[in-house]
PDB file of C-alpha atoms in Angstrom:
ATOM      1  CA  MET A  84      40.360  87.076  74.916  1.00  0.00           C
ATOM      2  CA  SER A  85      37.335  85.477  76.376  1.00  0.00           C
ATOM      3  CA  HIS A  86      38.517  81.294  77.355  1.00  0.00           C
ATOM      4  CA  ASN A  87      35.729  80.192  75.319  1.00  0.00           C
ATOM      5  CA  ASN A  88      37.850  82.341  72.253  1.00  0.00           C
ATOM      6  CA  ASN A  89      40.585  80.614  73.687  1.00  0.00           C
ATOM      7  CA  LEU A  90      39.817  77.758  73.564  1.00  0.00           C
ATOM      8  CA  ASN A  91      38.189  77.948  70.091  1.00  0.00           C
ATOM      9  CA  ILE A  92      42.244  78.940  68.599  1.00  0.00           C
ATOM     10  CA  SER A  93      43.323  76.273  70.112  1.00  0.00           C
ATOM     11  CA  ASN A  94      40.959  74.205  68.192  1.00  0.00           C
ATOM     12  CA  LEU A  95      41.847  75.979  65.241  1.00  0.00           C
ATOM     13  CA  ARG A  96      45.520  75.577  65.554  1.00  0.00           C
ATOM     14  CA  HIS A  97      45.055  71.612  66.043  1.00  0.00           C
ATOM     15  CA  HIS A  98      42.986  71.803  62.718  1.00  0.00           C
ATOM     16  CA  VAL A  99      45.592  73.794  60.378  1.00  0.00           C
ATOM     17  CA  ASP A 100      48.417  70.869  61.331  1.00  0.00           C
ATOM     18  CA  ARG A 101      45.256  68.044  60.999  1.00  0.00           C
ATOM     19  CA  LEU A 102      45.280  69.526  57.492  1.00  0.00           C
ATOM     20  CA  GLN A 103      48.679  70.468  56.725  1.00  0.00           C
ATOM     21  CA  GLN A 104      50.088  67.043  57.443  1.00  0.00           C
ATOM     22  CA  MET A 105      47.447  65.311  54.859  1.00  0.00           C
ATOM     23  CA  LEU A 106      48.065  67.584  52.837  1.00  0.00           C
ATOM     24  CA  ASN A 107      51.886  66.615  53.358  1.00  0.00           C
ATOM     25  CA  ASP A 108      50.333  63.607  52.255  1.00  0.00           C
ATOM     26  CA  TRP A 109      48.862  64.537  49.266  1.00  0.00           C
ATOM     27  CA  GLU A 110      51.217  65.800  47.928  1.00  0.00           C
ATOM     28  CA  GLU A 111      53.409  62.439  47.908  1.00  0.00           C
ATOM     29  CA  LEU A 112      50.788  60.749  46.890  1.00  0.00           C
ATOM     30  CA  ASN A 113      50.618  62.322  44.016  1.00  0.00           C
ATOM     31  CA  GLU A 114      54.387  62.080  42.802  1.00  0.00           C
ATOM     32  CA  VAL A 115      52.974  58.801  43.644  1.00  0.00           C
ATOM     33  CA  ILE A 116      49.839  58.753  41.028  1.00  0.00           C
ATOM     34  CA  THR A 117      52.124  60.818  38.376  1.00  0.00           C
ATOM     35  CA  SER A 118      55.294  58.957  38.449  1.00  0.00           C
ATOM     36  CA  SER A 119      53.785  55.759  37.931  1.00  0.00           C
ATOM     37  CA  THR A 120      53.106  54.100  34.667  1.00  0.00           C
ATOM     38  CA  GLU A 121      53.370  50.803  35.328  1.00  0.00           C
ATOM     39  CA  ASP A 122      49.918  48.727  35.473  1.00  0.00           C
ATOM     40  CA  VAL A 123      48.006  48.885  38.105  1.00  0.00           C
ATOM     41  CA  SER A 124      48.241  46.149  40.232  1.00  0.00           C
ATOM     42  CA  ASN A 125      46.595  44.417  43.506  1.00  0.00           C
ATOM     43  CA  ALA A 126      49.006  45.644  46.041  1.00  0.00           C
ATOM     44  CA  ASP A 127      48.306  49.265  43.932  1.00  0.00           C
ATOM     45  CA  ASN A 128      44.377  49.131  44.502  1.00  0.00           C
ATOM     46  CA  ASP A 129      45.316  48.178  47.878  1.00  0.00           C
ATOM     47  CA  SER A 130      47.514  51.167  48.163  1.00  0.00           C
ATOM     48  CA  LEU A 131      43.658  53.167  46.024  1.00  0.00           C
ATOM     49  CA  LEU A 132      41.573  51.741  48.971  1.00  0.00           C
ATOM     50  CA  ASN A 133      43.578  53.275  52.066  1.00  0.00           C
ATOM     51  CA  ASP A 134      44.461  56.726  49.839  1.00  0.00           C
ATOM     52  CA  HIS A 135      40.607  57.456  49.611  1.00  0.00           C
ATOM     53  CA  GLN A 136      40.024  56.792  53.400  1.00  0.00           C
ATOM     54  CA  ILE A 137      43.486  59.431  53.401  1.00  0.00           C
ATOM     55  CA  LEU A 138      41.007  61.795  51.137  1.00  0.00           C
ATOM     56  CA  GLU A 139      37.606  61.122  54.119  1.00  0.00           C
ATOM     57  CA  ALA A 140      39.656  61.940  56.425  1.00  0.00           C
ATOM     58  CA  MET A 141      40.571  65.018  54.590  1.00  0.00           C
ATOM     59  CA  GLN A 142      37.218  65.296  54.068  1.00  0.00           C
ATOM     60  CA  GLY A 143      36.546  65.724  57.682  1.00  0.00           C
ATOM     61  CA  ALA A 144      39.150  67.944  58.813  1.00  0.00           C
ATOM     62  CA  CYS A 145      38.080  69.990  56.417  1.00  0.00           C
ATOM     63  CA  ASP A 146      34.525  69.810  57.739  1.00  0.00           C
ATOM     64  CA  GLU A 147      35.431  69.664  61.290  1.00  0.00           C
ATOM     65  CA  PHE A 148      37.794  72.816  60.659  1.00  0.00           C
ATOM     66  CA  SER A 149      34.659  75.531  58.502  1.00  0.00           C
ATOM     67  CA  ARG A 150      32.725  74.076  61.617  1.00  0.00           C
ATOM     68  CA  ASP A 151      34.828  75.859  64.120  1.00  0.00           C
ATOM     69  CA  LEU A 152      36.567  78.887  61.999  1.00  0.00           C
ATOM     70  CA  ARG A 153      32.049  79.616  61.500  1.00  0.00           C
ATOM     71  CA  THR A 154      31.822  79.071  65.167  1.00  0.00           C
ATOM     72  CA  VAL A 155      34.351  81.514  66.173  1.00  0.00           C
ATOM     73  CA  LYS A 156      32.954  84.148  64.049  1.00  0.00           C
ATOM     74  CA  ILE A 157      30.618  83.660  65.605  1.00  0.00           C
ATOM     75  CA  ASN A 158      32.048  84.048  68.910  1.00  0.00           C
ATOM     76  CA  MET A 159      33.543  87.540  67.893  1.00  0.00           C
ATOM     77  CA  LEU A 160      29.947  89.368  66.603  1.00  0.00           C
ATOM     78  CA  PRO A 161      29.632  91.407  69.580  1.00  0.00           C
ATOM     79  CA  SER A 162      27.561  90.686  73.124  1.00  0.00           C
ATOM     80  CA  ASN A 163      25.663  91.972  76.197  1.00  0.00           C
ATOM     81  CA  GLU A 164      23.526  92.283  78.493  1.00  0.00           C
ATOM     82  CA  TYR A 165      20.403  92.677  77.992  1.00  0.00           C
ATOM     83  CA  ASN A 166      18.822  96.295  80.022  1.00  0.00           C
ATOM     84  CA  ILE A 167      16.129  97.149  79.236  1.00  0.00           C
ATOM     85  CA  GLU A 168      16.364 100.852  80.848  1.00  0.00           C
ATOM     86  CA  MET A 169      18.943 101.898  77.714  1.00  0.00           C
ATOM     87  CA  SER A 170      16.696 100.449  75.799  1.00  0.00           C
ATOM     88  CA  ASN A 171      14.366 102.661  73.382  1.00  0.00           C
ATOM     89  CA  GLY A 172      12.506 100.101  71.901  1.00  0.00           C
ATOM     90  CA  ASP A 173      13.023  99.343  69.154  1.00  0.00           C
ATOM     91  CA  GLN A 174      14.251  95.969  68.952  1.00  0.00           C
ATOM     92  CA  LEU A 175      12.045  94.059  72.604  1.00  0.00           C
ATOM     93  CA  SER A 176      11.740  90.643  71.930  1.00  0.00           C
ATOM     94  CA  CYS A 177      14.243  88.128  69.799  1.00  0.00           C
ATOM     95  CA  ALA A 178      12.665  87.165  66.022  1.00  0.00           C
ATOM     96  CA  ILE A 179      14.253  84.335  65.842  1.00  0.00           C
ATOM     97  CA  CYS A 180      12.033  82.470  69.253  1.00  0.00           C
ATOM     98  CA  ILE A 181       9.586  85.866  69.683  1.00  0.00           C
ATOM     99  CA  ASN A 182      10.629  85.810  73.008  1.00  0.00           C
ATOM    100  CA  ASP A 183      10.827  89.795  74.844  1.00  0.00           C
ATOM    101  CA  PHE A 184      13.797  90.508  76.054  1.00  0.00           C
ATOM    102  CA  LEU A 185      14.389  89.895  80.076  1.00  0.00           C
ATOM    103  CA  SER A 186      17.669  92.208  81.660  1.00  0.00           C
ATOM    104  CA  LYS A 187      20.241  91.039  81.918  1.00  0.00           C
ATOM    105  CA  GLU A 188      19.275  88.530  78.994  1.00  0.00           C
ATOM    106  CA  ILE A 189      22.782  88.327  77.113  1.00  0.00           C
ATOM    107  CA  ILE A 190      22.219  89.401  73.935  1.00  0.00           C
ATOM    108  CA  ARG A 191      24.162  89.114  70.140  1.00  0.00           C
ATOM    109  CA  THR A 192      23.660  92.890  67.689  1.00  0.00           C
ATOM    110  CA  LEU A 193      24.577  91.487  64.490  1.00  0.00           C
ATOM    111  CA  PRO A 194      26.483  93.941  62.214  1.00  0.00           C
ATOM    112  CA  CYS A 195      22.807  95.763  60.446  1.00  0.00           C
ATOM    113  CA  ASN A 196      21.739  96.822  64.594  1.00  0.00           C
ATOM    114  CA  HIS A 197      19.373  93.686  64.893  1.00  0.00           C
ATOM    115  CA  ARG A 198      18.972  91.545  68.463  1.00  0.00           C
ATOM    116  CA  PHE A 199      19.079  88.468  69.358  1.00  0.00           C
ATOM    117  CA  HIS A 200      19.467  85.675  71.851  1.00  0.00           C
ATOM    118  CA  VAL A 201      22.840  84.674  72.175  1.00  0.00           C
ATOM    119  CA  GLU A 202      21.386  81.262  71.910  1.00  0.00           C
ATOM    120  CA  CYS A 203      19.154  81.581  69.300  1.00  0.00           C
ATOM    121  CA  ILE A 204      21.315  83.466  66.812  1.00  0.00           C
ATOM    122  CA  ASP A 205      24.407  81.257  67.175  1.00  0.00           C
ATOM    123  CA  LYS A 206      22.611  77.748  65.990  1.00  0.00           C
ATOM    124  CA  TRP A 207      20.923  80.281  62.890  1.00  0.00           C
ATOM    125  CA  LEU A 208      24.545  81.509  62.570  1.00  0.00           C
ATOM    126  CA  GLN A 209      25.848  78.204  62.567  1.00  0.00           C
ATOM    127  CA  SER A 210      24.036  77.132  59.547  1.00  0.00           C
ATOM    128  CA  ASN A 211      22.864  80.361  57.924  1.00  0.00           C
ATOM    129  CA  SER A 212      25.689  83.218  56.854  1.00  0.00           C
ATOM    130  CA  THR A 213      22.689  86.231  56.913  1.00  0.00           C
ATOM    131  CA  CYS A 214      20.537  88.283  59.206  1.00  0.00           C
ATOM    132  CA  PRO A 215      16.877  86.684  60.203  1.00  0.00           C
ATOM    133  CA  MET A 216      14.855  89.627  59.581  1.00  0.00           C
ATOM    134  CA  CYS A 217      17.050  91.508  56.685  1.00  0.00           C
ATOM    135  CA  ARG A 218      18.590  89.400  54.897  1.00  0.00           C
ATOM    136  CA  ALA A 219      22.253  90.837  55.324  1.00  0.00           C
ATOM    137  CA  ARG A 220      24.940  88.582  55.596  1.00  0.00           C
ATOM    138  CA  VAL A 221      26.512  88.850  58.986  1.00  0.00           C
ATOM    139  CA  ILE A 222      29.911  85.222  58.899  1.00  0.00           C
ATOM    140  CA  HIS A 223      31.560  86.127  55.166  1.00  0.00           C
ATOM    141  CA  GLU A 224      33.284  82.787  54.010  1.00  0.00           C
TER     142      GLU A 224
END
């Protein structure tokens, strides 16, 4: 496993721990809300504002976790050094940047067998789940 994947796994573990703590806080908050039968006081209003901040923090942590998980999935796609002598001539350029592949450039091959520069396709897959050429699903949510 590469050093980059180890860092991504470490980040994911950190996010899972943060999400677990936030889930525990949310469950405690839910118990307080459902067991409360009193009128809402000023102190309760302050507590609800704090609870809103907790929810915003949870949303941020979930978004960050989702980005990191997507990055791990992208990095798991095969990549290799392009070798023009080994190429069968079917795809000689990256359809994203329109530049020809050069020997020794790192390219990524999607499950549909379309190939792209790693930098190009990784950026694409951060905001899209499909191949830019044939629209085959690459990242499964």
